[in-house]
XYZ file of C-alpha atoms in Angstrom:
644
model
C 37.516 35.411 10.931
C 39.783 37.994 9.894
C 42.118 37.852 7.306
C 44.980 38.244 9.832
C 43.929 35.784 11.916
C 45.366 33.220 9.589
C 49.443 33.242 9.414
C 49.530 30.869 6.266
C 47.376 30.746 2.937
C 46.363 27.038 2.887
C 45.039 26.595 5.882
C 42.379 29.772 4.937
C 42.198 28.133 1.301
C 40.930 24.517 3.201
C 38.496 26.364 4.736
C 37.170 28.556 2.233
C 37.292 25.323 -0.327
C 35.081 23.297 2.107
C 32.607 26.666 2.415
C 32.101 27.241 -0.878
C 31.732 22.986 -1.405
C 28.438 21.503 -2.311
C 27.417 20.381 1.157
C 30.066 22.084 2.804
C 32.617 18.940 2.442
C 34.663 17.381 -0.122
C 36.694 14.453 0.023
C 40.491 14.484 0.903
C 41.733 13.975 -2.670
C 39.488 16.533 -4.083
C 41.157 19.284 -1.741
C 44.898 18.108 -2.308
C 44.388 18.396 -6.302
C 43.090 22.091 -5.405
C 45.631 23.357 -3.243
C 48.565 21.023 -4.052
C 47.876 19.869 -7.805
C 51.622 19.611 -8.825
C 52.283 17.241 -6.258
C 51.872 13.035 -5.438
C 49.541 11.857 -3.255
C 51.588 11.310 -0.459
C 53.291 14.991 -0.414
C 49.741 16.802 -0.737
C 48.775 14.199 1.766
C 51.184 15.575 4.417
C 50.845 18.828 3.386
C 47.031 18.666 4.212
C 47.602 17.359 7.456
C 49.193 20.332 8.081
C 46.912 22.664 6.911
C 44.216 20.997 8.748
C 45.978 21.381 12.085
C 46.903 24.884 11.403
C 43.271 25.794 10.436
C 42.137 24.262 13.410
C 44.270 25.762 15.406
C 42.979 29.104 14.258
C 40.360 28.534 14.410
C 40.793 28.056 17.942
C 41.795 24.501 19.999
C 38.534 23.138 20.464
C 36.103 24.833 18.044
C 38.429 24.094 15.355
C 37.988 20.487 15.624
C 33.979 20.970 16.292
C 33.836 22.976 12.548
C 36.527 21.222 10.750
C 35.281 17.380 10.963
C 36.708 14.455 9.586
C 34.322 11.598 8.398
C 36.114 8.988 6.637
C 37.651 10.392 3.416
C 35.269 13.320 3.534
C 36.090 16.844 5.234
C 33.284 18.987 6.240
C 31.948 22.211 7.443
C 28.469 21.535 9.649
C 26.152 22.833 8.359
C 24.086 24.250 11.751
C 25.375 27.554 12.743
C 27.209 28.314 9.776
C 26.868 31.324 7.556
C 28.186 31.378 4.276
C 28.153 34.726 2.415
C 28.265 32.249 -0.896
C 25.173 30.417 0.115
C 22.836 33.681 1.160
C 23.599 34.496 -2.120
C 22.067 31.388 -3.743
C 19.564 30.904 -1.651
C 18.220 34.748 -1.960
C 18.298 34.484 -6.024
C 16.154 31.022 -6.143
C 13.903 32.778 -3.676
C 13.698 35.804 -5.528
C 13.821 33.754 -9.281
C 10.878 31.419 -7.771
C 9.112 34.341 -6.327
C 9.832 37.185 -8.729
C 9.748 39.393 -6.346
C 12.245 42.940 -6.809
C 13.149 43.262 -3.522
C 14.570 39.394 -2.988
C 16.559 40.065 -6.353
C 18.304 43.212 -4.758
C 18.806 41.586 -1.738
C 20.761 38.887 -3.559
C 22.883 40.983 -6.077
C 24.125 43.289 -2.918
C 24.763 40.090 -0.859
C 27.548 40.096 -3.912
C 29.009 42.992 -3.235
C 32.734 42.997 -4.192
C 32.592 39.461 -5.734
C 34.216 36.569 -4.652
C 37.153 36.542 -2.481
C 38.883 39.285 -3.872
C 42.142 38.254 -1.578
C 42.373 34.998 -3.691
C 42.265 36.638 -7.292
C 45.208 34.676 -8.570
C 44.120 31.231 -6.894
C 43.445 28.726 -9.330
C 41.264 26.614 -7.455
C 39.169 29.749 -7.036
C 38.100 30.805 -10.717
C 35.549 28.091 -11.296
C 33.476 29.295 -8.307
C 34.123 33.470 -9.118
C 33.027 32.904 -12.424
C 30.224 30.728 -11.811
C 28.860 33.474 -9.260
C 30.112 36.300 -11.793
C 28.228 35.011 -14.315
C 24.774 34.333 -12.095
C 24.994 37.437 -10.735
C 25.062 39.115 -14.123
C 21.966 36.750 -14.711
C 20.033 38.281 -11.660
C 20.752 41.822 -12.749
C 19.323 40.613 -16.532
C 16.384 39.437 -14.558
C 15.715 42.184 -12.063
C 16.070 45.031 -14.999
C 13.359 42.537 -16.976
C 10.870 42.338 -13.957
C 11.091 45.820 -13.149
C 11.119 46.991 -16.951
C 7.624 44.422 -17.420
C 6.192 46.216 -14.124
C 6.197 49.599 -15.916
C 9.403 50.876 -13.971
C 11.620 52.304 -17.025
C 13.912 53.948 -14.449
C 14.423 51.276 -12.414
C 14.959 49.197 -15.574
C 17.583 51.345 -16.492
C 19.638 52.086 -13.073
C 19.879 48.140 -13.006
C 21.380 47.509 -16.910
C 23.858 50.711 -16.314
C 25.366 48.215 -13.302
C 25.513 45.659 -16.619
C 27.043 48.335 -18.911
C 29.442 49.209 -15.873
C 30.978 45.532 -15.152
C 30.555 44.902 -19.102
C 31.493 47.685 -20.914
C 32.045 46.084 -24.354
C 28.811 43.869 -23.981
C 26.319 45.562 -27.260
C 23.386 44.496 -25.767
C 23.237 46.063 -22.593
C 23.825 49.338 -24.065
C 21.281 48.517 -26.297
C 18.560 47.524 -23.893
C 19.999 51.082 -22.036
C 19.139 53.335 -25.227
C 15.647 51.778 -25.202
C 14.926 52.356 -21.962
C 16.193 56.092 -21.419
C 14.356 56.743 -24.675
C 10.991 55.129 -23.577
C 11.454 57.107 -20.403
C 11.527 60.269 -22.632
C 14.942 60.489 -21.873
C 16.185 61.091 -25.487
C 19.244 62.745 -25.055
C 20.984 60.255 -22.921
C 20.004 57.446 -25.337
C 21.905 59.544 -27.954
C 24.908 59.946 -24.858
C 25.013 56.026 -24.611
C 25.591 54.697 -28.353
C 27.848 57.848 -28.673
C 29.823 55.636 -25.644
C 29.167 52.687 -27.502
C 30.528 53.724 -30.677
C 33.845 55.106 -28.564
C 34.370 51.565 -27.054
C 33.654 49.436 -29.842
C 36.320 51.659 -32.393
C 38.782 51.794 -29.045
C 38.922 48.466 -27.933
C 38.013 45.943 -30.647
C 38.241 48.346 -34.087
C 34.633 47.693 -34.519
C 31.082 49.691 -35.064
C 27.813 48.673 -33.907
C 25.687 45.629 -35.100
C 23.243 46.776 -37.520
C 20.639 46.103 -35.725
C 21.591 48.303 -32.679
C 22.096 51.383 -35.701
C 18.598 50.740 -36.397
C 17.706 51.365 -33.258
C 19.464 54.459 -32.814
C 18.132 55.882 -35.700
C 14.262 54.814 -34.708
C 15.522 56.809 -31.417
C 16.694 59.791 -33.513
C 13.008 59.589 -35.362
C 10.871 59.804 -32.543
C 10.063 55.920 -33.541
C 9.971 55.276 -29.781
C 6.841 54.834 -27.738
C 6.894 57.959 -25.377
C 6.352 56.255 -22.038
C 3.111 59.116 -21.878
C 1.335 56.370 -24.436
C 0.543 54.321 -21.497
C -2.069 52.295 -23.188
C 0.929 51.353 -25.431
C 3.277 50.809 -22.410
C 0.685 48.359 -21.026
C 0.563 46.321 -23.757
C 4.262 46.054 -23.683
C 4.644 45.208 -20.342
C 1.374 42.603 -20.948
C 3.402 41.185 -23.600
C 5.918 40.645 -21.668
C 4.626 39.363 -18.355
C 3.240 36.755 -21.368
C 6.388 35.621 -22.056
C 7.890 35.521 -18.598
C 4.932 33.201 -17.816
C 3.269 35.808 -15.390
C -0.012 35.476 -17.055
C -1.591 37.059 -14.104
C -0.077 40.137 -14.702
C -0.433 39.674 -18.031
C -4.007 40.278 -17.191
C -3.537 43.050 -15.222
C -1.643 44.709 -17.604
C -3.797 44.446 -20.204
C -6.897 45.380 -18.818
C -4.846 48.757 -17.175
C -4.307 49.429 -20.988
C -7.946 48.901 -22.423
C -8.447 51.396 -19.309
C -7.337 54.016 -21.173
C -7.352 53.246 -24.983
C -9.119 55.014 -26.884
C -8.294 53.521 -30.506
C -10.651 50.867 -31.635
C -8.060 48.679 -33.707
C -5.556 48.680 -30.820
C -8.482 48.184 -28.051
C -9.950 44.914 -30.189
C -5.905 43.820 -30.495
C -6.053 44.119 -26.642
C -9.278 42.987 -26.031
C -7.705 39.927 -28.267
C -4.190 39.512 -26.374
C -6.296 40.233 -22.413
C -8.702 36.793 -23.833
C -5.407 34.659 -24.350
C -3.834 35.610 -21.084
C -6.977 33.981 -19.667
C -6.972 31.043 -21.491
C -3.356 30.756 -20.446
C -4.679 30.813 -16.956
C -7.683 27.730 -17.890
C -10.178 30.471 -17.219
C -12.412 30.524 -19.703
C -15.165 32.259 -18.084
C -12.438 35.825 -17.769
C -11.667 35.162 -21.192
C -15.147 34.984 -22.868
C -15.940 38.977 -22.070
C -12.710 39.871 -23.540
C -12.766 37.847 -26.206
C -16.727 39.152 -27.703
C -15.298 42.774 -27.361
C -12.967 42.021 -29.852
C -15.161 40.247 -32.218
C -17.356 43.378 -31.791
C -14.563 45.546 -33.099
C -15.263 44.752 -36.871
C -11.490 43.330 -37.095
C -9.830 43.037 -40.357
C -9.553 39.467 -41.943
C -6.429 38.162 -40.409
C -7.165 39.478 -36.595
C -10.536 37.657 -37.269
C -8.710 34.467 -37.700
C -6.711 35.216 -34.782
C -10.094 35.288 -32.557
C -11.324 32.239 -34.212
C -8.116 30.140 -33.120
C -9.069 31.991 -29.663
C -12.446 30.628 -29.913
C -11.172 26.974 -30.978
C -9.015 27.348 -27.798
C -12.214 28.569 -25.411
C -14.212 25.347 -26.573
C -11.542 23.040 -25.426
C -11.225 24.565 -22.568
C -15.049 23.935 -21.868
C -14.732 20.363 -22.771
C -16.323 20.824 -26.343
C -13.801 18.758 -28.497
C -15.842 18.407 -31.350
C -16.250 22.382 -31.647
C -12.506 23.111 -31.009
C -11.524 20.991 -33.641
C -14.022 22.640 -36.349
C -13.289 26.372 -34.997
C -8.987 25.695 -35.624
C -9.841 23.939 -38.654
C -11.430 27.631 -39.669
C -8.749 29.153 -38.494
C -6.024 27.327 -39.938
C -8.338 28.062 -43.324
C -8.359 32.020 -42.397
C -4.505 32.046 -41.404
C -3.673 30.534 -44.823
C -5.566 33.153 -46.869
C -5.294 36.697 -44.791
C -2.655 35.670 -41.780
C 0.883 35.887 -42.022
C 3.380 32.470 -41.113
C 2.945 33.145 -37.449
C -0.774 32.998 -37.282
C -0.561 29.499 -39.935
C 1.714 28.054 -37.151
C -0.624 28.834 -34.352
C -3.356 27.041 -35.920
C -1.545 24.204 -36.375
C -0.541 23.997 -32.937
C -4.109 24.750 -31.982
C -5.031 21.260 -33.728
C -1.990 19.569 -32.683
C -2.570 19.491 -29.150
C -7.030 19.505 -29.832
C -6.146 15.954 -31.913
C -3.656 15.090 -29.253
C -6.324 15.494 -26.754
C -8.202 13.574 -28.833
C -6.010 10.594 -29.191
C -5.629 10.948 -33.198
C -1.977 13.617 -32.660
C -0.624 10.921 -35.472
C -2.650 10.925 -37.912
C -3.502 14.612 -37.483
C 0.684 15.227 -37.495
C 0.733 13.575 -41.183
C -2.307 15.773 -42.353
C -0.129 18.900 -41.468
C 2.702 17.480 -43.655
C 1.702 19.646 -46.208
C 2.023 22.959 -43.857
C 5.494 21.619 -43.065
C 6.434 21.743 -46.529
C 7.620 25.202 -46.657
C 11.008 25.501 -45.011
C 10.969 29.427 -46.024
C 8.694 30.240 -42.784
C 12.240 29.405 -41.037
C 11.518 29.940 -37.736
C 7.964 29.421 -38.002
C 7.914 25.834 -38.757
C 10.979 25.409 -35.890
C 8.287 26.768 -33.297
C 5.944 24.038 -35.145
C 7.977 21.159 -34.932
C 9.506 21.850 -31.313
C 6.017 22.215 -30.401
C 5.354 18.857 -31.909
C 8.044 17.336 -30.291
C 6.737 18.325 -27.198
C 3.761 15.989 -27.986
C 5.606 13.286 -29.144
C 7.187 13.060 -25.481
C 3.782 11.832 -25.091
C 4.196 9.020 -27.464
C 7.889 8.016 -26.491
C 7.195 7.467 -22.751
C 3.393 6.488 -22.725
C 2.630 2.824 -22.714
C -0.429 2.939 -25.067
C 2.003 4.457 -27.945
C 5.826 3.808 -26.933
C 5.348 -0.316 -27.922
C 5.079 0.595 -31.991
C 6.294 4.575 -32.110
C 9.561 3.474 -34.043
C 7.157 2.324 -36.539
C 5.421 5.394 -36.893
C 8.161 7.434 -37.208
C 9.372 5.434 -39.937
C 5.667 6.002 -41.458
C 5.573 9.347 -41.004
C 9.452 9.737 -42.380
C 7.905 8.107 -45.853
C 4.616 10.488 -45.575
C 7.248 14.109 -45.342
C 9.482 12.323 -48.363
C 6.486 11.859 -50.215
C 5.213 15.454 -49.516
C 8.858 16.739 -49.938
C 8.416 18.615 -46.503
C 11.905 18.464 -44.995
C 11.523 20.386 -41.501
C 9.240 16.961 -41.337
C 11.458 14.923 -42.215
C 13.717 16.346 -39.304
C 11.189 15.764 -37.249
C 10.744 11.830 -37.894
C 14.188 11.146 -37.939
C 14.814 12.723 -34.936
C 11.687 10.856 -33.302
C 12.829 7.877 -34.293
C 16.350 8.540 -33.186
C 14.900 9.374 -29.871
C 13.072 5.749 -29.486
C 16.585 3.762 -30.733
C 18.063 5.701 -27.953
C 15.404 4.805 -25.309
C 15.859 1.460 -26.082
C 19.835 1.654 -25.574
C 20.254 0.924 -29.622
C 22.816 3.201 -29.554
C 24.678 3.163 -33.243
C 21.155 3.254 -34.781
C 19.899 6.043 -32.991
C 22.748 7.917 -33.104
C 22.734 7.934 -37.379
C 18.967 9.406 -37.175
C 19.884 11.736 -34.568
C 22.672 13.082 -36.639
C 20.526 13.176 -39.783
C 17.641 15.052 -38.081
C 20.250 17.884 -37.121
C 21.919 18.008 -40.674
C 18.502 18.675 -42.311
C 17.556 20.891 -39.374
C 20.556 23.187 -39.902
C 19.054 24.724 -42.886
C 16.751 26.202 -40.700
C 19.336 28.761 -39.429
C 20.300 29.630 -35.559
C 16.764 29.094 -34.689
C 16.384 25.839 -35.579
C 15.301 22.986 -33.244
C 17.366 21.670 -30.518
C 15.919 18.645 -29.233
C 18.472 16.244 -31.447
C 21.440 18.023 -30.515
C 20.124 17.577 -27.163
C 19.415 14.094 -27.444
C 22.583 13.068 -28.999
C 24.230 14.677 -25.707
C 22.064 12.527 -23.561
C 23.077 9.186 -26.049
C 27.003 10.315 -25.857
C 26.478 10.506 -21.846
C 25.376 7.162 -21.594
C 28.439 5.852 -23.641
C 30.818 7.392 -21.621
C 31.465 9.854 -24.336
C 32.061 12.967 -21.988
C 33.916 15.261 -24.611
C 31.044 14.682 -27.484
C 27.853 15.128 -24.515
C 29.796 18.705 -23.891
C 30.073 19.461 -27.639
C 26.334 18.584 -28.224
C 25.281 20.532 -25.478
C 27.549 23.537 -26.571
C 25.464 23.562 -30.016
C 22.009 22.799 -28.208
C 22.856 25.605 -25.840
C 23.163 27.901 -28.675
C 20.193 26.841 -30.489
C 18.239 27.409 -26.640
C 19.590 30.937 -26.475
C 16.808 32.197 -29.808
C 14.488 29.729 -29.915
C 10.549 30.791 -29.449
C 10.038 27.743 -27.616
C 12.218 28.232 -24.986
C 10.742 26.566 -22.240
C 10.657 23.645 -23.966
C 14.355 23.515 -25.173
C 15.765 24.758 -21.818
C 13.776 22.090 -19.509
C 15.367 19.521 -21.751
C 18.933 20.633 -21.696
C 19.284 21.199 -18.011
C 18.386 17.812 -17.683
C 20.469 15.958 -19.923
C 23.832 18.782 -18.760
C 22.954 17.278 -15.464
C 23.032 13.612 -16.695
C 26.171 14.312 -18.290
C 28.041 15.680 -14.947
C 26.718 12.849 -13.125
C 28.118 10.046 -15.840
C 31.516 11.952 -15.841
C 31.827 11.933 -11.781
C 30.966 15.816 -11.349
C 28.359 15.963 -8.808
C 28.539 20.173 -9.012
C 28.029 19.737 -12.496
C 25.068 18.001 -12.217
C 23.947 20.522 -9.238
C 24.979 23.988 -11.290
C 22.378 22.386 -14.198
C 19.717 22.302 -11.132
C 20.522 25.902 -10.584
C 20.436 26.680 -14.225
C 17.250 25.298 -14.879
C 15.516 27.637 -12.092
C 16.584 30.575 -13.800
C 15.416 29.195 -17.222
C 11.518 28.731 -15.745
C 11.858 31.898 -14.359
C 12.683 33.701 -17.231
C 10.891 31.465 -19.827
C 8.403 29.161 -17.847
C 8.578 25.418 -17.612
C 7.392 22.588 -19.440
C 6.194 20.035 -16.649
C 6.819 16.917 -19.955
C 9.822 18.244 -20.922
C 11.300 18.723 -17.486
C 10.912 15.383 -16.766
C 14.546 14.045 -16.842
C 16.109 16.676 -14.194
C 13.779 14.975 -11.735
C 15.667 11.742 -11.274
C 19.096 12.901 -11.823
C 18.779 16.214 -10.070
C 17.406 14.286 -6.822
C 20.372 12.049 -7.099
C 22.911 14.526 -6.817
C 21.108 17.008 -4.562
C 20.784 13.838 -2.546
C 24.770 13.004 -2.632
C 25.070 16.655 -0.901
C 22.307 16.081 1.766
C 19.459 18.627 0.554
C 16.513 17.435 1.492
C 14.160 20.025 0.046
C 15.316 20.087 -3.487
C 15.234 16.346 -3.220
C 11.397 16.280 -2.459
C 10.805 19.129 -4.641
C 11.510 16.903 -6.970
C 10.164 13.984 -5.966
C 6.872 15.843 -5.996
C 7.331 17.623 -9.532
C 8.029 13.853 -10.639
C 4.883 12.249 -8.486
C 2.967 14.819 -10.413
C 3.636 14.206 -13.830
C 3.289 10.386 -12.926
C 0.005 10.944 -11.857
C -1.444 13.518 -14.855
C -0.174 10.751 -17.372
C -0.655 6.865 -17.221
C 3.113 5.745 -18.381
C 5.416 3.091 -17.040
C 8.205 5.558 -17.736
C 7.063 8.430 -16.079
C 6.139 6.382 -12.948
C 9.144 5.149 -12.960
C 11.121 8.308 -13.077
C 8.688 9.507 -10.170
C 9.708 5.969 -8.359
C 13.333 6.387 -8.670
C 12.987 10.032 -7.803
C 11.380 9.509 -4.301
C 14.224 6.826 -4.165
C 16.858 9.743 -3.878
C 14.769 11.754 -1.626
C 14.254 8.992 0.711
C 18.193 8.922 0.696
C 18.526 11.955 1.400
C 16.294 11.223 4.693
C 18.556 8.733 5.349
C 15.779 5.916 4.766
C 17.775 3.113 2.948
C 15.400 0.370 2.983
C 12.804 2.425 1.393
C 15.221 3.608 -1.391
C 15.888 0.560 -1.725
C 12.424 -0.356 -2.411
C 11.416 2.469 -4.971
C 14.643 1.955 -6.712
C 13.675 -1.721 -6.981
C 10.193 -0.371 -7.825
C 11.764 1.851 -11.047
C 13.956 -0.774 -12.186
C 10.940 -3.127 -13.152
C 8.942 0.141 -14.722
C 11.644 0.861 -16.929
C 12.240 -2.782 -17.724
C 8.502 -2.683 -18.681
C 8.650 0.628 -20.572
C 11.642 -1.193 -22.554
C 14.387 1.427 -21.406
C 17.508 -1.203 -21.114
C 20.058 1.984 -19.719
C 17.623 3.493 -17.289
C 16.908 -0.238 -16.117
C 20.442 -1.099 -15.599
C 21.500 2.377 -14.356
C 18.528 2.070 -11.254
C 19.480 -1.032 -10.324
C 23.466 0.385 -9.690
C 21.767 3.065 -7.506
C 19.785 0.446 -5.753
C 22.732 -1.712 -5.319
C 24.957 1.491 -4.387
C 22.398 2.534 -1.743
C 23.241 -0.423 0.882
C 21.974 -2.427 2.847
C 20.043 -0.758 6.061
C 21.719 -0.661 9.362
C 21.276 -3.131 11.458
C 20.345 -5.811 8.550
């Protein structure tokens, strides 16, 4: 309705609170501290009364009452037949974030338009939502100027960070990403235009000049330094690269192979030849990989892009099921990074026989013979990416039931193994594993003193340093109760998230336990806004189906509390997956009391009932006292069916 349809503000706030609600309801007490938080209960009680009556009287005499429903303490909107501007706006971005598709993404960011209720600026009960949407629509544009920039479309690119620069005008890196762009469009002189602005803004508004890093930039702009978007063998391999890291390794492939179409420089073709191999692999096709991957061997390359193929090779043979000739090609190339590679390709080979002795059942002892890698803290970020990657794989040991019985003991092994070898990223690493199975085990003052310790000799490490302790002591303070300390923990984690190489990994993980944390403190959006969050972070980064695991129990809780039945099961089904690809008590019974919530959100309480009951006695059999006794208060809070 229009604006002046409505003769009094609250009765248009009501409405537009229960619109813009999870669900489209809230309960009565929720609304009152919104529009009448200076008040007691029983004036904001009367006061809503009002407002209800007036709203649904203009909303006309009997439709009012149809849209406006009371049911119990709860008001709510139905959901059939009603369009919310809000919602098309959500629902278009996960579309177009699950999809990647351009022309979703636009359609979302102009569903935006003139942001949110602009006639409510100085509403209180409105900023949350504005700059929740303010700050996801930023997001999108991030996004769509990424996709379009990674699908060769500088221009496009560009048009889509100047709406950035536009809403943010002080924001560096925006004007940053705009200089690249208009220069690798061959559009010099505007690139020149736009830090001049910079430079204005920054000395105007905050007294400042630019970071050095954005000088640097200019200057390799001044020198020509910027690929010329004519080098379109070069462009390729930039947007390859980056469909790589966006987890779009099928247009990695494309890419790639449209810039070996017209290279014409033997090192760069072999480099390409070399990067078109591991976009296959990423894919588990070895068979489009093994052309690729002889071309470059046949380029003659120097020493370390040799050892590059070789840990290519070592990655080919597991793929084909030959273990035995993985393991002896990384060992090679672990040799060959050490004596011609640089800290990058010595990390990759570790990884490489990480996950081949993983595979292999021996990831402990083969973790203890890298000790001696790990004993270099000066690779800084290097050995992060090594032991987040590690981590990763000892998910593996915490929640499977062939290792999780004695894996306190071997981290306290492997703690005396990096002492002995002085490696203290490893030591990190340990105490942070061990931390992590205290914690699992609800030991709580234990586990938090080696969660702490593992951050304090992580820090040294820098900003991109490891997260997963951080993370974890968030998920321990959420258990406790401690809501203040969860949010600080996260608050560091977040930051560490934000640089690190292993960004799937870190973002999976923090998602989950933010949502965990809104759930424990009684803030079902919370919970639902980390759901929402952690779409965005695949899409940008990719997803870790291991390290992803914890969202699916809590997120299907709370999307069930709201009545969404296909985030629910989407759930239930990432959960049923993982349960099925890994033989753990844990896992199956995260999957269990996943398909509990979806079955509440069907409505079916008996059979919640069931799988909750199910979960409880997996996690009392995993030994995980909190998620035991935390199931069983869902079961119990799930009813009895009606009719019993």
């Amino acid at each position: 309705m229009p604006p002046e349809a409505w003769s009094l503000r609250k009765p248009a706030a009501l409405v537009k609170l229960l619109a813009l609600a999870p669900g489209h309801r809230l309960r009565r007490d929720q609304v009152m501290d919104a529009l009448w938080p200076d008040l007691d209960p029983r004036a904001a009680g009367a006061n809503l009364r009002k407002a209800l009556h007036a709203a649904r009287r203009s909303l006309g005499a009997e439709s009012g009452a149809q849209l406006i429903v009371s049911a119990g303490d709860l008001l709510c909107l139905p959901s059939d037949g009603l369009g919310v501007d809000v919602a098309d706006y959500w629902s278009l971005v996960a579309s177009a974030r699950r999809n990647r598709e351009v022309r979703t993404y636009v359609a979302a960011i102009e569903t935006y338009r003139d942001g949110l209720l602009p006639e409510d600026v100085y509403e209180d009960w409105a900023v949350a939502p504005r700059d929740e949407l303010r700050l996801d629509r930023s997001a999108a544009l991030e996004e769509l100027a990424g996709l379009l920039e990674a699908r060769g479309d500088l221009n496009g690119a560009a048009r889509t960070v100047q709406r950035l620069v536009a809403e943010e005008p002080l924001r560096e890196d925006a004007h940053a990403w705009l200089m690249r762009l208009y220069a690798l469009a061959g559009r010099r002189d505007e690139a020149r235009r736009q830090y001049a602005r910079l430079c204005e803004l920054l000395h105007a508004e905050l007294g400042t000049e630019p970071r050095p890093e954005t000088q640097r930039q200019f200057a390799e702009i001044n020198a020509g330094q910027i690929s010329e978007p004519d080098l379109t063998a070069d462009l390729w391999e930039r947007v390859g690269d980056l469909r790589v890291q966006s987890g779009d390794h099928v247009g990695a492939v494309e890419a790639f192979e449209r810039a070996l179409a017209v290279c014409s420089e033997p090192a760069a073709n072999g480099r390409i030849h070399r990067k078109c191999a591991s976009a296959w692999l990423l894919r588990h096709l070895p068979d489009g990989a093994e052309p690729h991957l002889a071309a470059a061997e046949e380029l003659a390359p120097v020493p370390a892009e040799f050892g590059r193929l070789v840990c290519l090779r070592a990655n080919l043979a597991w793929e084909r099921g030959d273990i035995a000739a993985a393991r002896r090609l990384a060992e090679q190339a672990h040799d060959l990074a050490r004596t011609d590679g640089d800290a990058d390709d010595v990390a990759m080979a570790l990884e490489t026989l990480a996950f081949i002795s993983h595979v292999q059942g021996g990831w402990r002892q083969g973790l203890q013979v890298q000790m001696e890698g790990l004993a270099h803290p000066a690779q800084g970020v290097r050995i992060a990416r090594l032991c987040d990657f590690n981590h990763c794989l000892g998910q593996y040991q915490l929640y499977g039931d062939g290792f999780a019985d004695d894996v306190e003991e071997y981290a306290r092994r492997t703690l005396a193994v990096a002492e002995r070898a002085d490696a203290v990223p490893a030591q990190a690493f340990a105490w942070c594993m061990l931390g992590e199975s205290l914690l699992l085990r609800a030991r709580w003052e234990e586990a938090a003193a080696c969660l702490e310790r593992s951050c304090d000799l992580y820090a040294p490490l820098g900003s991109r340093s490891v997260a997963l302790p951080w993370i974890r002591r968030a998920e321990l303070a959420a258990c406790e109760g401690d809501h203040d300390g969860a949010a600080s923990y996260l608050k560091r984690a977040t930051a560490i998230a934000t640089v690190t190489p292993m960004a799937r990994h870190a973002w999976a993980r923090l998602h989950g336990t933010a949502a965990l944390a809104a759930l424990e403190r009684g803030e079902p959006e919370g919970a639902i806004r980390a759901v929402r969050a952690t779409q965005a972070a695949a899409a940008r980064h990719g997803a870790c189906l291991t390290c992803s695991a914890l969202l699916n129990p809590v997120g299907a809780q709370v999307l069930a509390q709201v009545g969404d039945r296909e985030g629910a099961h989407a759930l239930a089904s990432a959960a049923a997956q993982l349960a099925d690809s890994f033989e753990s008590s844990a896992w199956s019974a995260m999957a269990e009391s996943t398909a509990a919530s979806a079955a509440l959100a069907d409505g079916d309480r008996l059979l919640a009932r069931e799988r909750f009951q199910s979960a409880a006695a997996l996690y009392r059999k995993a030994g995980h006292t909190f998620w035991e006794t935390r199931t069983l208060a869902q079961m119990d809070a799930a009813g009895a069916p009606s009719g019993s």
